[in-house]
Amino acid sequence: MSDMFCFQCEQTVGGKGCTKVGACGKNAVVSNKQDELTAATIGLARAVDGKTPSKNADELMMKSLFTEVTNVNFDENRVEELIVEVEAEKALYGGAENYPWTELWTGNEDIVSLRSTLLLGLRGMAAYAYHAHVLGKDDPEVTSWFYKGMKALGEEHSVEEWLGLLMEFGMVNLKCMGLLDEANTGAYGHPVPTPVTTKIESGPFIVVTGHDLLDLKQLLDQTEGKGINIYTHGEMLPAHGYPELKKYAHLKGNFGTAWQNQQKEFENIPGPVLFTTNCLMPPKNNYKDRIFTTAVVAYPELVHIPDGESGVKDFSPVIDKALELGGFSEIQNLTGINGGDTMTTGFARNTVLGVADTVIDAVKSGAIKHFFLVGGCDGAKPGRNYYTEFVEQTPKDTVILTLACGKFRFNDMNIGEIGGLPRIMDMGQCNDAYSAIQVAVALSQAFECEVNELPLTLVLSWYEQKAVCILLTLLALGIKNIYIGPTLPAFFSPTVLNVLVEKFDLTPISTPEADLAAILG
């Protein structure tokens, strides 16, 4: 057996799997511990079968799966602590046999492919469920499906049964994304279009990255009036569109671009960075002392901000570090990947549907010929300039909807407007694929047609497991015309890939020129 095996993310070695050390920086010990944790949660799902699990069991299921997402947890001790907690919880239900973790990735390649796809989708959904949970939102169907899905992983199923499970899971994940949408908009209001500067002012500051808006809100509360500016990074950019967050005057702008550039962008930074979720890359020594983690994120020797007993975390260590470092002595004019100094966000479903009449009229008049949803995860491997070039080459009578950190490839570009609306509309984080789906459904109803009959094409970039659960949701909804890249998942066997291509018209990207020609005819 290899030292480890992991093929869950897009950058996996050779497009086949990491066997010595993860391309993400995860070592073999941590990788195998995470596999042990997976096996333990399968055991927990078996133990609670037919019983009512406790809230602690529910939280452990979410946290364990979330911990296994790429670039979240690199600390073997933290993973081991979770294994111990899961085993203790399992014992309360009479115990059950764990799935042999060394067999997770072995067997018939098609069955391994389908089983892995479900597991990785569950890991992605766990992240969304966790963010909703900390805001007090849970859904019994979503929660119970974690147990159903994990139990199914340890069972034998035919290819048809696996495909059925994947489609069922996709619909449950839609409900989970809707739950998180309800949690975020309920707590912070519906996002509104907001231009965000990339300029960094002088003085103490904190950079917040990840996805968890509650962590950002608590940090904003605790830094108010202390002369510390707060900047978002990566998937936190959409926070600027939420009314209850943007009202804080010291939420100033966005620092840097997507996650894969952090080792360059954080070099000798005179301020701390708080990681609320993935994507954490192994920090370099020249900024390691100013990286803080919270929630399920962990890396050896970094300062971790624990959960607060009352639900409020104490971010004093981060605040003290910001004051100690002092920030930049003069304004820093940072820019996006294309040299732009402004990124606009806040075009979530409420905003887009609020101007639906304008959009519909533009389509009917021919002012808008086609919609592209270009988004997903960004990443470090070559080939992602495809998405920049694709957007640059889209005709001026087309609209680009975008979400997740893949947008940093082009969201600082000014490619004009149509009817007073910008041609690039940032709908938010990866989970805000829910917004895009709601917009597509509303447009199909307005035009009295099926979603697949709309002039709409999805051009997706993927990196980790949240992209997997979103893809499964899109497929479960029967949405076709999906282009995916920059490479195909290593966990798709040739047979499984053929099924997806034939049944759902899933298409690997080629070149921007060729793909645009095929899409627009």
Short mmCIF file of C-alpha atoms in Angstrom, two decimals:
data_model
loop_
_atom_site.label_atom_id
_atom_site.label_comp_id
_atom_site.label_asym_id
_atom_site.label_seq_id
_atom_site.Cartn_x
_atom_site.Cartn_y
_atom_site.Cartn_z
CA MET A 1 0.00 0.00 0.00
CA SER A 2 1.19 3.54 -0.71
CA ASP A 3 2.03 5.89 2.15
CA MET A 4 -1.28 7.65 1.48
CA PHE A 5 -3.87 8.04 -1.24
CA CYS A 6 -5.85 11.16 -2.02
CA PHE A 7 -7.42 12.24 -5.31
CA GLN A 8 -10.14 14.52 -4.01
CA CYS A 9 -8.93 17.84 -5.45
CA GLU A 10 -8.13 19.16 -8.91
CA GLN A 11 -4.39 19.55 -8.30
CA THR A 12 -3.82 15.88 -7.37
CA VAL A 13 -0.46 14.60 -8.59
CA GLY A 14 -0.40 13.50 -12.22
CA GLY A 15 -4.17 13.77 -12.39
CA LYS A 16 -4.29 10.39 -10.65
CA GLY A 17 -3.66 10.75 -6.92
CA CYS A 18 -1.24 11.91 -4.24
CA THR A 19 0.58 8.91 -2.72
CA LYS A 20 3.51 10.35 -0.74
CA VAL A 21 2.45 13.86 0.22
CA GLY A 22 -0.55 15.92 -0.82
CA ALA A 23 -0.13 18.59 -3.48
CA CYS A 24 -1.95 20.78 -0.94
CA GLY A 25 0.85 20.21 1.60
CA LYS A 26 -1.01 17.60 3.66
CA ASN A 27 1.36 14.86 4.85
CA ALA A 28 0.69 11.12 4.78
CA VAL A 29 -0.02 10.92 8.52
CA VAL A 30 -2.75 13.57 8.33
CA SER A 31 -4.19 12.06 5.15
CA ASN A 32 -4.46 8.61 6.74
CA LYS A 33 -5.90 10.10 9.93
CA GLN A 34 -8.58 11.78 7.85
CA ASP A 35 -9.37 8.43 6.24
CA GLU A 36 -9.62 6.93 9.74
CA LEU A 37 -12.02 9.74 10.65
CA THR A 38 -14.12 8.94 7.58
CA ALA A 39 -14.26 5.30 8.64
CA ALA A 40 -15.25 6.31 12.17
CA THR A 41 -18.12 8.48 10.89
CA ILE A 42 -19.33 5.55 8.78
CA GLY A 43 -19.31 3.59 12.04
CA LEU A 44 -21.26 6.37 13.76
CA ALA A 45 -23.84 6.34 10.95
CA ARG A 46 -24.20 2.59 11.36
CA ALA A 47 -24.54 2.90 15.15
CA VAL A 48 -27.33 5.49 15.05
CA ASP A 49 -29.28 3.67 12.32
CA GLY A 50 -32.87 3.39 13.52
CA LYS A 51 -32.19 5.65 16.50
CA THR A 52 -32.40 9.40 17.09
CA PRO A 53 -28.91 10.93 17.09
CA SER A 54 -28.02 13.65 19.55
CA LYS A 55 -27.14 17.22 18.59
CA ASN A 56 -23.57 16.37 19.50
CA ALA A 57 -23.60 13.48 17.02
CA ASP A 58 -24.99 15.80 14.33
CA GLU A 59 -22.27 18.37 14.98
CA LEU A 60 -19.56 15.72 14.97
CA MET A 61 -20.79 14.40 11.64
CA MET A 62 -20.65 17.88 10.07
CA LYS A 63 -17.34 18.87 11.66
CA SER A 64 -15.67 15.58 10.75
CA LEU A 65 -16.66 15.76 7.09
CA PHE A 66 -15.80 19.47 6.91
CA THR A 67 -12.38 18.74 8.47
CA GLU A 68 -11.60 16.42 5.55
CA VAL A 69 -12.13 19.07 2.85
CA THR A 70 -8.94 20.09 1.02
CA ASN A 71 -6.86 22.87 2.64
CA VAL A 72 -8.83 22.87 5.90
CA ASN A 73 -6.97 20.80 8.50
CA PHE A 74 -3.27 19.89 8.46
CA ASP A 75 -2.96 19.03 12.16
CA GLU A 76 -2.87 15.32 12.98
CA ASN A 77 -3.57 15.98 16.67
CA ARG A 78 -6.78 17.87 15.89
CA VAL A 79 -7.93 15.08 13.57
CA GLU A 80 -7.10 12.47 16.21
CA GLU A 81 -9.15 14.41 18.77
CA LEU A 82 -12.14 14.23 16.42
CA ILE A 83 -11.67 10.48 15.94
CA VAL A 84 -11.73 10.01 19.72
CA GLU A 85 -14.87 12.14 20.02
CA VAL A 86 -16.64 10.24 17.24
CA GLU A 87 -15.73 6.87 18.77
CA ALA A 88 -17.02 8.01 22.18
CA GLU A 89 -20.28 9.21 20.65
CA LYS A 90 -20.65 5.98 18.70
CA ALA A 91 -20.32 3.98 21.92
CA LEU A 92 -23.41 5.74 23.30
CA TYR A 93 -25.48 3.97 20.63
CA GLY A 94 -24.08 0.52 21.30
CA GLY A 95 -21.15 0.88 18.92
CA ALA A 96 -20.78 -0.41 15.38
CA GLU A 97 -18.03 -1.66 13.13
CA ASN A 98 -16.08 1.00 11.24
CA TYR A 99 -15.48 0.66 7.54
CA PRO A 100 -11.86 -0.44 6.93
CA TRP A 101 -10.29 2.91 6.08
CA THR A 102 -7.55 1.27 4.02
CA GLU A 103 -10.26 0.08 1.61
CA LEU A 104 -11.88 3.47 0.97
CA TRP A 105 -10.14 3.93 -2.36
CA THR A 106 -9.81 0.30 -3.51
CA GLY A 107 -11.95 -2.12 -5.51
CA ASN A 108 -13.75 -2.00 -8.84
CA GLU A 109 -12.81 1.36 -10.38
CA ASP A 110 -16.38 2.33 -11.28
CA ILE A 111 -17.68 1.54 -7.80
CA VAL A 112 -14.73 3.39 -6.22
CA SER A 113 -15.49 6.32 -8.52
CA LEU A 114 -19.17 6.49 -7.56
CA ARG A 115 -18.50 5.88 -3.87
CA SER A 116 -15.79 8.55 -3.84
CA THR A 117 -18.00 11.06 -5.64
CA LEU A 118 -20.69 10.64 -2.99
CA LEU A 119 -18.19 10.93 -0.13
CA LEU A 120 -16.59 14.05 -1.57
CA GLY A 121 -20.00 15.59 -2.19
CA LEU A 122 -20.93 14.91 1.44
CA ARG A 123 -17.76 16.67 2.56
CA GLY A 124 -18.70 19.72 0.54
CA MET A 125 -22.28 19.79 1.84
CA ALA A 126 -20.99 19.49 5.40
CA ALA A 127 -19.20 22.83 5.01
CA TYR A 128 -22.43 24.54 3.95
CA ALA A 129 -24.46 22.83 6.67
CA TYR A 130 -21.90 23.88 9.28
CA HIS A 131 -22.09 27.57 8.26
CA ALA A 132 -25.89 27.45 8.47
CA HIS A 133 -25.73 25.58 11.80
CA VAL A 134 -23.61 28.24 13.53
CA LEU A 135 -26.30 30.76 12.53
CA GLY A 136 -28.94 28.58 14.15
CA LYS A 137 -30.32 27.04 10.96
CA ASP A 138 -30.65 23.27 10.56
CA ASP A 139 -32.83 21.10 8.37
CA PRO A 140 -33.78 17.58 9.51
CA GLU A 141 -33.61 16.18 5.97
CA VAL A 142 -30.12 17.59 5.38
CA THR A 143 -28.87 16.39 8.76
CA SER A 144 -30.33 12.90 8.39
CA TRP A 145 -28.85 12.56 4.91
CA PHE A 146 -25.34 12.76 6.32
CA TYR A 147 -26.09 9.53 8.21
CA LYS A 148 -27.81 7.96 5.22
CA GLY A 149 -24.96 8.86 2.89
CA MET A 150 -22.19 7.76 5.23
CA LYS A 151 -23.94 4.48 5.98
CA ALA A 152 -24.36 3.89 2.24
CA LEU A 153 -20.61 4.32 1.72
CA GLY A 154 -20.00 1.17 3.74
CA GLU A 155 -22.51 -0.90 1.77
CA GLU A 156 -22.54 -2.69 -1.58
CA HIS A 157 -24.59 -1.06 -4.34
CA SER A 158 -24.99 -1.54 -8.05
CA VAL A 159 -23.90 1.22 -10.42
CA GLU A 160 -27.55 2.19 -10.92
CA GLU A 161 -28.10 2.38 -7.16
CA TRP A 162 -25.00 4.56 -6.71
CA LEU A 163 -26.22 6.90 -9.45
CA GLY A 164 -29.59 7.08 -7.73
CA LEU A 165 -27.92 7.99 -4.43
CA LEU A 166 -25.88 10.70 -6.15
CA MET A 167 -28.97 12.28 -7.70
CA GLU A 168 -30.86 12.09 -4.40
CA PHE A 169 -27.89 13.69 -2.68
CA GLY A 170 -27.82 16.47 -5.27
CA MET A 171 -31.36 17.50 -4.39
CA VAL A 172 -30.60 17.40 -0.68
CA ASN A 173 -27.59 19.64 -1.26
CA LEU A 174 -29.89 22.11 -3.04
CA LYS A 175 -31.94 22.23 0.14
CA CYS A 176 -28.75 22.70 2.16
CA MET A 177 -27.62 25.64 0.00
CA GLY A 178 -31.10 27.12 0.35
CA LEU A 179 -30.79 26.72 4.12
CA LEU A 180 -27.49 28.61 4.14
CA ASP A 181 -28.96 31.31 1.90
CA GLU A 182 -31.79 31.70 4.41
CA ALA A 183 -29.32 31.80 7.31
CA ASN A 184 -27.06 34.43 5.72
CA THR A 185 -29.81 36.69 4.37
CA GLY A 186 -31.80 36.33 7.59
CA ALA A 187 -28.83 37.47 9.65
CA TYR A 188 -27.27 40.06 7.34
CA GLY A 189 -29.94 41.06 4.81
CA HIS A 190 -30.03 40.47 1.06
CA PRO A 191 -26.81 41.51 -0.73
CA VAL A 192 -26.86 44.69 -2.78
CA PRO A 193 -24.46 45.72 -5.58
CA THR A 194 -21.34 47.13 -3.96
CA PRO A 195 -18.03 48.26 -5.49
CA VAL A 196 -15.09 47.07 -3.38
CA THR A 197 -11.71 48.77 -3.47
CA THR A 198 -8.42 46.89 -3.52
CA LYS A 199 -6.63 49.86 -1.91
CA ILE A 200 -5.20 49.16 1.55
CA GLU A 201 -5.08 52.15 3.87
CA SER A 202 -2.27 52.89 6.32
CA GLY A 203 -2.54 51.74 9.92
CA PRO A 204 -3.44 48.48 11.71
CA PHE A 205 -5.55 45.98 9.79
CA ILE A 206 -6.79 42.39 9.79
CA VAL A 207 -7.41 40.25 6.71
CA VAL A 208 -10.29 37.75 6.96
CA THR A 209 -10.48 34.85 4.55
CA GLY A 210 -12.72 31.82 4.11
CA HIS A 211 -16.51 31.72 4.01
CA ASP A 212 -17.90 32.13 7.54
CA LEU A 213 -19.80 35.41 7.79
CA LEU A 214 -20.50 34.98 11.50
CA ASP A 215 -16.79 34.99 12.29
CA LEU A 216 -16.42 38.19 10.26
CA LYS A 217 -19.39 39.79 12.03
CA GLN A 218 -18.00 39.00 15.47
CA LEU A 219 -14.58 40.34 14.50
CA LEU A 220 -16.16 43.54 13.17
CA ASP A 221 -17.99 43.95 16.49
CA GLN A 222 -14.82 43.40 18.51
CA THR A 223 -12.66 45.78 16.44
CA GLU A 224 -15.13 48.65 16.17
CA GLY A 225 -13.63 51.89 17.47
CA LYS A 226 -10.14 50.42 17.89
CA GLY A 227 -8.55 51.96 14.82
CA ILE A 228 -8.22 48.63 13.03
CA ASN A 229 -9.41 48.23 9.46
CA ILE A 230 -10.83 44.92 8.23
CA TYR A 231 -10.20 43.58 4.71
CA THR A 232 -11.70 40.54 3.06
CA HIS A 233 -9.75 37.98 1.08
CA GLY A 234 -10.83 35.26 -1.35
CA GLU A 235 -14.34 33.94 -0.77
CA MET A 236 -15.01 36.63 1.85
CA LEU A 237 -15.26 39.33 -0.84
CA PRO A 238 -19.10 38.94 -1.15
CA ALA A 239 -19.44 39.98 2.52
CA HIS A 240 -19.25 43.60 1.35
CA GLY A 241 -22.68 43.27 -0.28
CA TYR A 242 -24.59 42.33 2.89
CA PRO A 243 -26.27 45.41 4.49
CA GLU A 244 -25.63 44.28 8.07
CA LEU A 245 -21.92 43.85 7.35
CA LYS A 246 -21.26 46.76 4.99
CA LYS A 247 -22.61 49.20 7.59
CA TYR A 248 -19.35 48.81 9.52
CA ALA A 249 -17.19 51.75 8.43
CA HIS A 250 -13.98 49.84 9.16
CA LEU A 251 -14.83 47.06 6.69
CA LYS A 252 -12.70 48.77 4.08
CA GLY A 253 -12.01 46.65 1.03
CA ASN A 254 -10.48 43.46 -0.35
CA PHE A 255 -6.89 42.31 0.10
CA GLY A 256 -5.34 40.27 -2.70
CA THR A 257 -6.92 37.73 -4.98
CA ALA A 258 -7.73 34.01 -4.71
CA TRP A 259 -6.39 31.46 -2.25
CA GLN A 260 -3.57 30.02 -4.37
CA ASN A 261 -1.73 33.37 -4.35
CA GLN A 262 -1.60 33.70 -0.56
CA GLN A 263 2.01 32.56 -0.12
CA LYS A 264 3.07 35.47 -2.37
CA GLU A 265 0.49 38.02 -1.20
CA PHE A 266 0.99 37.40 2.53
CA GLU A 267 4.81 37.68 2.49
CA ASN A 268 5.95 39.86 5.42
CA ILE A 269 2.45 41.32 5.64
CA PRO A 270 2.28 43.85 8.55
CA GLY A 271 -1.06 42.53 9.74
CA PRO A 272 -2.68 39.24 10.80
CA VAL A 273 -4.83 36.94 8.67
CA LEU A 274 -7.78 35.00 10.10
CA PHE A 275 -8.71 31.77 8.33
CA THR A 276 -12.35 30.91 9.00
CA THR A 277 -12.45 28.00 6.50
CA ASN A 278 -10.38 26.69 3.62
CA CYS A 279 -8.27 27.39 1.68
CA LEU A 280 -5.20 27.46 3.92
CA MET A 281 -1.87 26.78 2.26
CA PRO A 282 1.13 25.81 4.42
CA PRO A 283 2.27 29.25 5.65
CA LYS A 284 5.81 30.43 5.00
CA ASN A 285 8.06 31.37 7.90
CA ASN A 286 8.02 35.06 6.92
CA TYR A 287 4.33 35.36 7.84
CA LYS A 288 3.57 32.21 9.86
CA ASP A 289 3.48 34.15 13.14
CA ARG A 290 0.54 36.25 11.95
CA ILE A 291 -1.78 33.51 10.71
CA PHE A 292 -4.72 32.58 12.94
CA THR A 293 -7.23 29.77 12.47
CA THR A 294 -10.71 29.15 13.83
CA ALA A 295 -13.60 26.67 13.53
CA VAL A 296 -12.36 23.43 11.89
CA VAL A 297 -9.29 25.02 10.28
CA ALA A 298 -5.99 23.89 11.82
CA TYR A 299 -2.28 23.86 11.12
CA PRO A 300 0.50 22.85 13.53
CA GLU A 301 1.92 25.68 15.67
CA LEU A 302 -0.57 28.31 14.50
CA VAL A 303 -2.69 30.13 17.09
CA HIS A 304 -6.24 28.76 17.02
CA ILE A 305 -9.26 30.79 18.13
CA PRO A 306 -11.60 28.31 19.87
CA ASP A 307 -15.39 28.36 19.91
CA GLY A 308 -16.82 30.54 22.66
CA GLU A 309 -19.10 28.98 25.25
CA SER A 310 -21.75 31.60 24.59
CA GLY A 311 -21.34 31.31 20.84
CA VAL A 312 -19.10 34.38 20.70
CA LYS A 313 -15.41 33.84 19.99
CA ASP A 314 -12.68 35.92 21.59
CA PHE A 315 -10.58 37.39 18.80
CA SER A 316 -8.29 39.30 21.19
CA PRO A 317 -5.13 37.48 20.00
CA VAL A 318 -5.82 38.57 16.41
CA ILE A 319 -6.62 42.13 17.48
CA ASP A 320 -3.49 42.37 19.64
CA LYS A 321 -1.35 41.13 16.73
CA ALA A 322 -2.86 43.77 14.43
CA LEU A 323 -2.02 46.53 16.90
CA GLU A 324 1.48 45.10 17.45
CA LEU A 325 2.29 44.93 13.73
CA GLY A 326 0.83 48.37 13.03
CA GLY A 327 -0.05 47.88 9.39
CA PHE A 328 1.39 49.71 6.38
CA SER A 329 2.90 53.16 6.88
CA GLU A 330 1.36 54.41 3.65
CA ILE A 331 -1.48 53.47 1.30
CA GLN A 332 -0.94 50.32 -0.77
CA ASN A 333 -2.52 50.34 -4.21
CA LEU A 334 -3.05 46.62 -4.74
CA THR A 335 -4.83 45.45 -7.87
CA GLY A 336 -6.64 42.41 -9.18
CA ILE A 337 -5.11 39.85 -11.49
CA ASN A 338 -5.77 42.06 -14.56
CA GLY A 339 -4.63 45.30 -12.95
CA GLY A 340 -8.06 46.60 -11.94
CA ASP A 341 -8.52 48.38 -8.61
CA THR A 342 -12.24 47.71 -8.03
CA MET A 343 -14.28 44.52 -7.70
CA THR A 344 -18.06 44.73 -7.60
CA THR A 345 -20.13 42.17 -5.70
CA GLY A 346 -23.70 41.81 -4.42
CA PHE A 347 -25.62 40.58 -7.48
CA ALA A 348 -27.35 37.76 -5.62
CA ARG A 349 -30.80 36.47 -6.55
CA ASN A 350 -32.72 39.26 -4.81
CA THR A 351 -30.89 41.93 -6.78
CA VAL A 352 -30.99 40.15 -10.15
CA LEU A 353 -34.64 39.19 -9.81
CA GLY A 354 -35.37 42.75 -8.74
CA VAL A 355 -34.39 43.88 -12.23
CA ALA A 356 -35.85 40.82 -13.96
CA ASP A 357 -38.11 42.97 -16.15
CA THR A 358 -35.09 44.86 -17.47
CA VAL A 359 -33.26 41.59 -18.13
CA ILE A 360 -36.27 39.99 -19.84
CA ASP A 361 -36.83 43.06 -22.02
CA ALA A 362 -33.14 43.05 -22.97
CA VAL A 363 -33.40 39.42 -24.04
CA LYS A 364 -36.58 40.01 -26.01
CA SER A 365 -35.10 43.04 -27.77
CA GLY A 366 -31.91 41.16 -28.61
CA ALA A 367 -29.71 43.37 -26.42
CA ILE A 368 -28.78 40.25 -24.44
CA LYS A 369 -28.13 37.22 -26.62
CA HIS A 370 -26.66 34.79 -24.09
CA PHE A 371 -25.90 34.29 -20.39
CA PHE A 372 -22.76 32.58 -19.14
CA LEU A 373 -22.28 31.42 -15.57
CA VAL A 374 -18.50 31.44 -15.33
CA GLY A 375 -17.37 30.53 -11.86
CA GLY A 376 -16.29 27.97 -9.34
CA CYS A 377 -13.01 27.37 -7.55
CA ASP A 378 -9.74 28.95 -8.52
CA GLY A 379 -6.53 26.96 -8.32
CA ALA A 380 -2.79 26.87 -8.91
CA LYS A 381 -2.40 24.49 -11.85
CA PRO A 382 -1.73 25.91 -15.33
CA GLY A 383 -4.71 26.30 -17.65
CA ARG A 384 -6.88 28.57 -15.54
CA ASN A 385 -6.08 31.58 -17.71
CA TYR A 386 -8.75 29.92 -19.91
CA TYR A 387 -11.42 31.60 -17.76
CA THR A 388 -9.86 35.05 -18.10
CA GLU A 389 -9.60 34.67 -21.86
CA PHE A 390 -13.09 33.21 -22.12
CA VAL A 391 -14.66 36.24 -20.41
CA GLU A 392 -12.50 38.65 -22.45
CA GLN A 393 -13.73 37.03 -25.67
CA THR A 394 -17.45 36.89 -24.87
CA PRO A 395 -19.47 39.09 -27.24
CA LYS A 396 -20.68 42.44 -25.94
CA ASP A 397 -24.30 41.28 -26.10
CA THR A 398 -23.72 38.59 -23.45
CA VAL A 399 -23.83 38.66 -19.65
CA ILE A 400 -21.43 36.87 -17.29
CA LEU A 401 -22.81 35.72 -13.97
CA THR A 402 -20.08 34.56 -11.61
CA LEU A 403 -19.52 33.19 -8.13
CA ALA A 404 -16.86 31.59 -5.91
CA CYS A 405 -13.16 32.44 -6.05
CA GLY A 406 -12.80 31.53 -9.73
CA LYS A 407 -14.09 35.04 -10.43
CA PHE A 408 -10.76 36.53 -9.36
CA ARG A 409 -9.50 35.56 -12.81
CA PHE A 410 -11.60 38.36 -14.32
CA ASN A 411 -13.67 40.26 -11.73
CA ASP A 412 -11.44 43.34 -11.85
CA MET A 413 -12.02 43.76 -15.60
CA ASN A 414 -14.39 46.40 -16.93
CA ILE A 415 -16.09 44.87 -19.96
CA GLY A 416 -18.97 47.30 -20.11
CA GLU A 417 -22.72 47.31 -19.47
CA ILE A 418 -25.97 46.29 -21.11
CA GLY A 419 -29.02 48.45 -20.38
CA GLY A 420 -27.38 49.96 -17.32
CA LEU A 421 -26.42 46.55 -15.90
CA PRO A 422 -22.76 45.50 -15.69
CA ARG A 423 -21.87 42.60 -17.95
CA ILE A 424 -20.09 40.88 -15.04
CA MET A 425 -22.36 40.20 -12.06
CA ASP A 426 -20.80 38.62 -8.97
CA MET A 427 -23.46 36.49 -7.26
CA GLY A 428 -21.32 35.64 -4.23
CA GLN A 429 -19.59 32.64 -2.69
CA CYS A 430 -19.61 29.09 -4.06
CA ASN A 431 -22.72 28.23 -2.03
CA ASP A 432 -24.50 31.09 -3.79
CA ALA A 433 -24.90 28.74 -6.74
CA TYR A 434 -28.32 28.57 -5.08
CA SER A 435 -28.89 32.18 -6.21
CA ALA A 436 -27.88 31.33 -9.76
CA ILE A 437 -30.26 28.37 -9.81
CA GLN A 438 -33.14 30.52 -8.55
CA VAL A 439 -32.45 33.13 -11.22
CA ALA A 440 -32.35 30.46 -13.94
CA VAL A 441 -35.64 28.98 -12.74
CA ALA A 442 -37.29 32.42 -12.61
CA LEU A 443 -36.12 33.25 -16.14
CA SER A 444 -37.37 29.90 -17.46
CA GLN A 445 -40.77 30.62 -15.94
CA ALA A 446 -40.82 34.11 -17.44
CA PHE A 447 -40.04 32.74 -20.89
CA GLU A 448 -42.29 29.71 -20.39
CA CYS A 449 -39.55 27.26 -21.23
CA GLU A 450 -37.30 24.69 -19.56
CA VAL A 451 -34.04 25.86 -17.95
CA ASN A 452 -32.09 23.94 -20.59
CA GLU A 453 -33.90 25.92 -23.32
CA LEU A 454 -32.61 29.25 -21.96
CA PRO A 455 -29.69 30.97 -23.71
CA LEU A 456 -27.56 29.95 -20.71
CA THR A 457 -24.28 28.04 -20.51
CA LEU A 458 -22.41 27.07 -17.37
CA VAL A 459 -18.62 27.22 -17.62
CA LEU A 460 -17.29 25.89 -14.34
CA SER A 461 -13.88 25.66 -12.74
CA TRP A 462 -13.43 23.23 -9.89
CA TYR A 463 -10.84 22.60 -7.21
CA GLU A 464 -12.30 20.96 -4.12
CA GLN A 465 -15.28 19.16 -2.64
CA LYS A 466 -17.77 22.03 -2.47
CA ALA A 467 -17.57 22.16 -6.25
CA VAL A 468 -18.42 18.44 -6.28
CA CYS A 469 -21.64 18.83 -4.30
CA ILE A 470 -22.70 21.80 -6.47
CA LEU A 471 -22.07 19.81 -9.66
CA LEU A 472 -24.19 16.94 -8.29
CA THR A 473 -26.99 19.41 -7.54
CA LEU A 474 -26.88 20.80 -11.07
CA LEU A 475 -26.95 17.29 -12.53
CA ALA A 476 -29.79 16.23 -10.22
CA LEU A 477 -31.79 19.22 -11.46
CA GLY A 478 -31.24 18.00 -15.00
CA ILE A 479 -29.25 21.09 -16.00
CA LYS A 480 -27.20 20.48 -19.12
CA ASN A 481 -24.73 22.48 -21.21
CA ILE A 482 -22.10 22.39 -18.46
CA TYR A 483 -18.48 22.91 -19.41
CA ILE A 484 -16.00 21.86 -16.73
CA GLY A 485 -12.27 22.34 -16.24
CA PRO A 486 -9.44 22.99 -16.16
CA THR A 487 -9.03 19.22 -15.82
CA LEU A 488 -11.52 16.47 -15.07
CA PRO A 489 -11.74 14.94 -11.59
CA ALA A 490 -9.37 12.02 -11.06
CA PHE A 491 -12.16 10.20 -9.20
CA PHE A 492 -14.29 10.01 -12.35
CA SER A 493 -13.55 6.65 -13.93
CA PRO A 494 -13.82 6.49 -17.76
CA THR A 495 -17.14 4.68 -17.46
CA VAL A 496 -18.62 7.16 -14.98
CA LEU A 497 -17.37 10.06 -17.08
CA ASN A 498 -19.02 8.59 -20.18
CA VAL A 499 -22.31 8.31 -18.30
CA LEU A 500 -22.10 11.97 -17.26
CA VAL A 501 -21.22 13.08 -20.78
CA GLU A 502 -23.99 11.06 -22.42
CA LYS A 503 -26.71 11.73 -19.84
CA PHE A 504 -25.95 15.34 -18.92
CA ASP A 505 -23.91 16.75 -21.83
CA LEU A 506 -21.03 17.42 -19.44
CA THR A 507 -18.19 18.77 -21.60
CA PRO A 508 -14.50 19.19 -20.73
CA ILE A 509 -13.28 22.68 -21.65
CA SER A 510 -10.97 22.99 -24.68
CA THR A 511 -10.01 26.53 -25.77
CA PRO A 512 -12.04 29.72 -25.24
CA GLU A 513 -12.30 30.23 -29.00
CA ALA A 514 -13.51 26.70 -29.74
CA ASP A 515 -15.91 26.55 -26.81
CA LEU A 516 -17.47 29.95 -27.57
CA ALA A 517 -17.91 28.95 -31.19
CA ALA A 518 -19.63 25.71 -30.15
CA ILE A 519 -21.85 27.43 -27.60
CA LEU A 520 -22.92 30.38 -29.73
CA GLY A 521 -23.16 28.42 -32.96
#
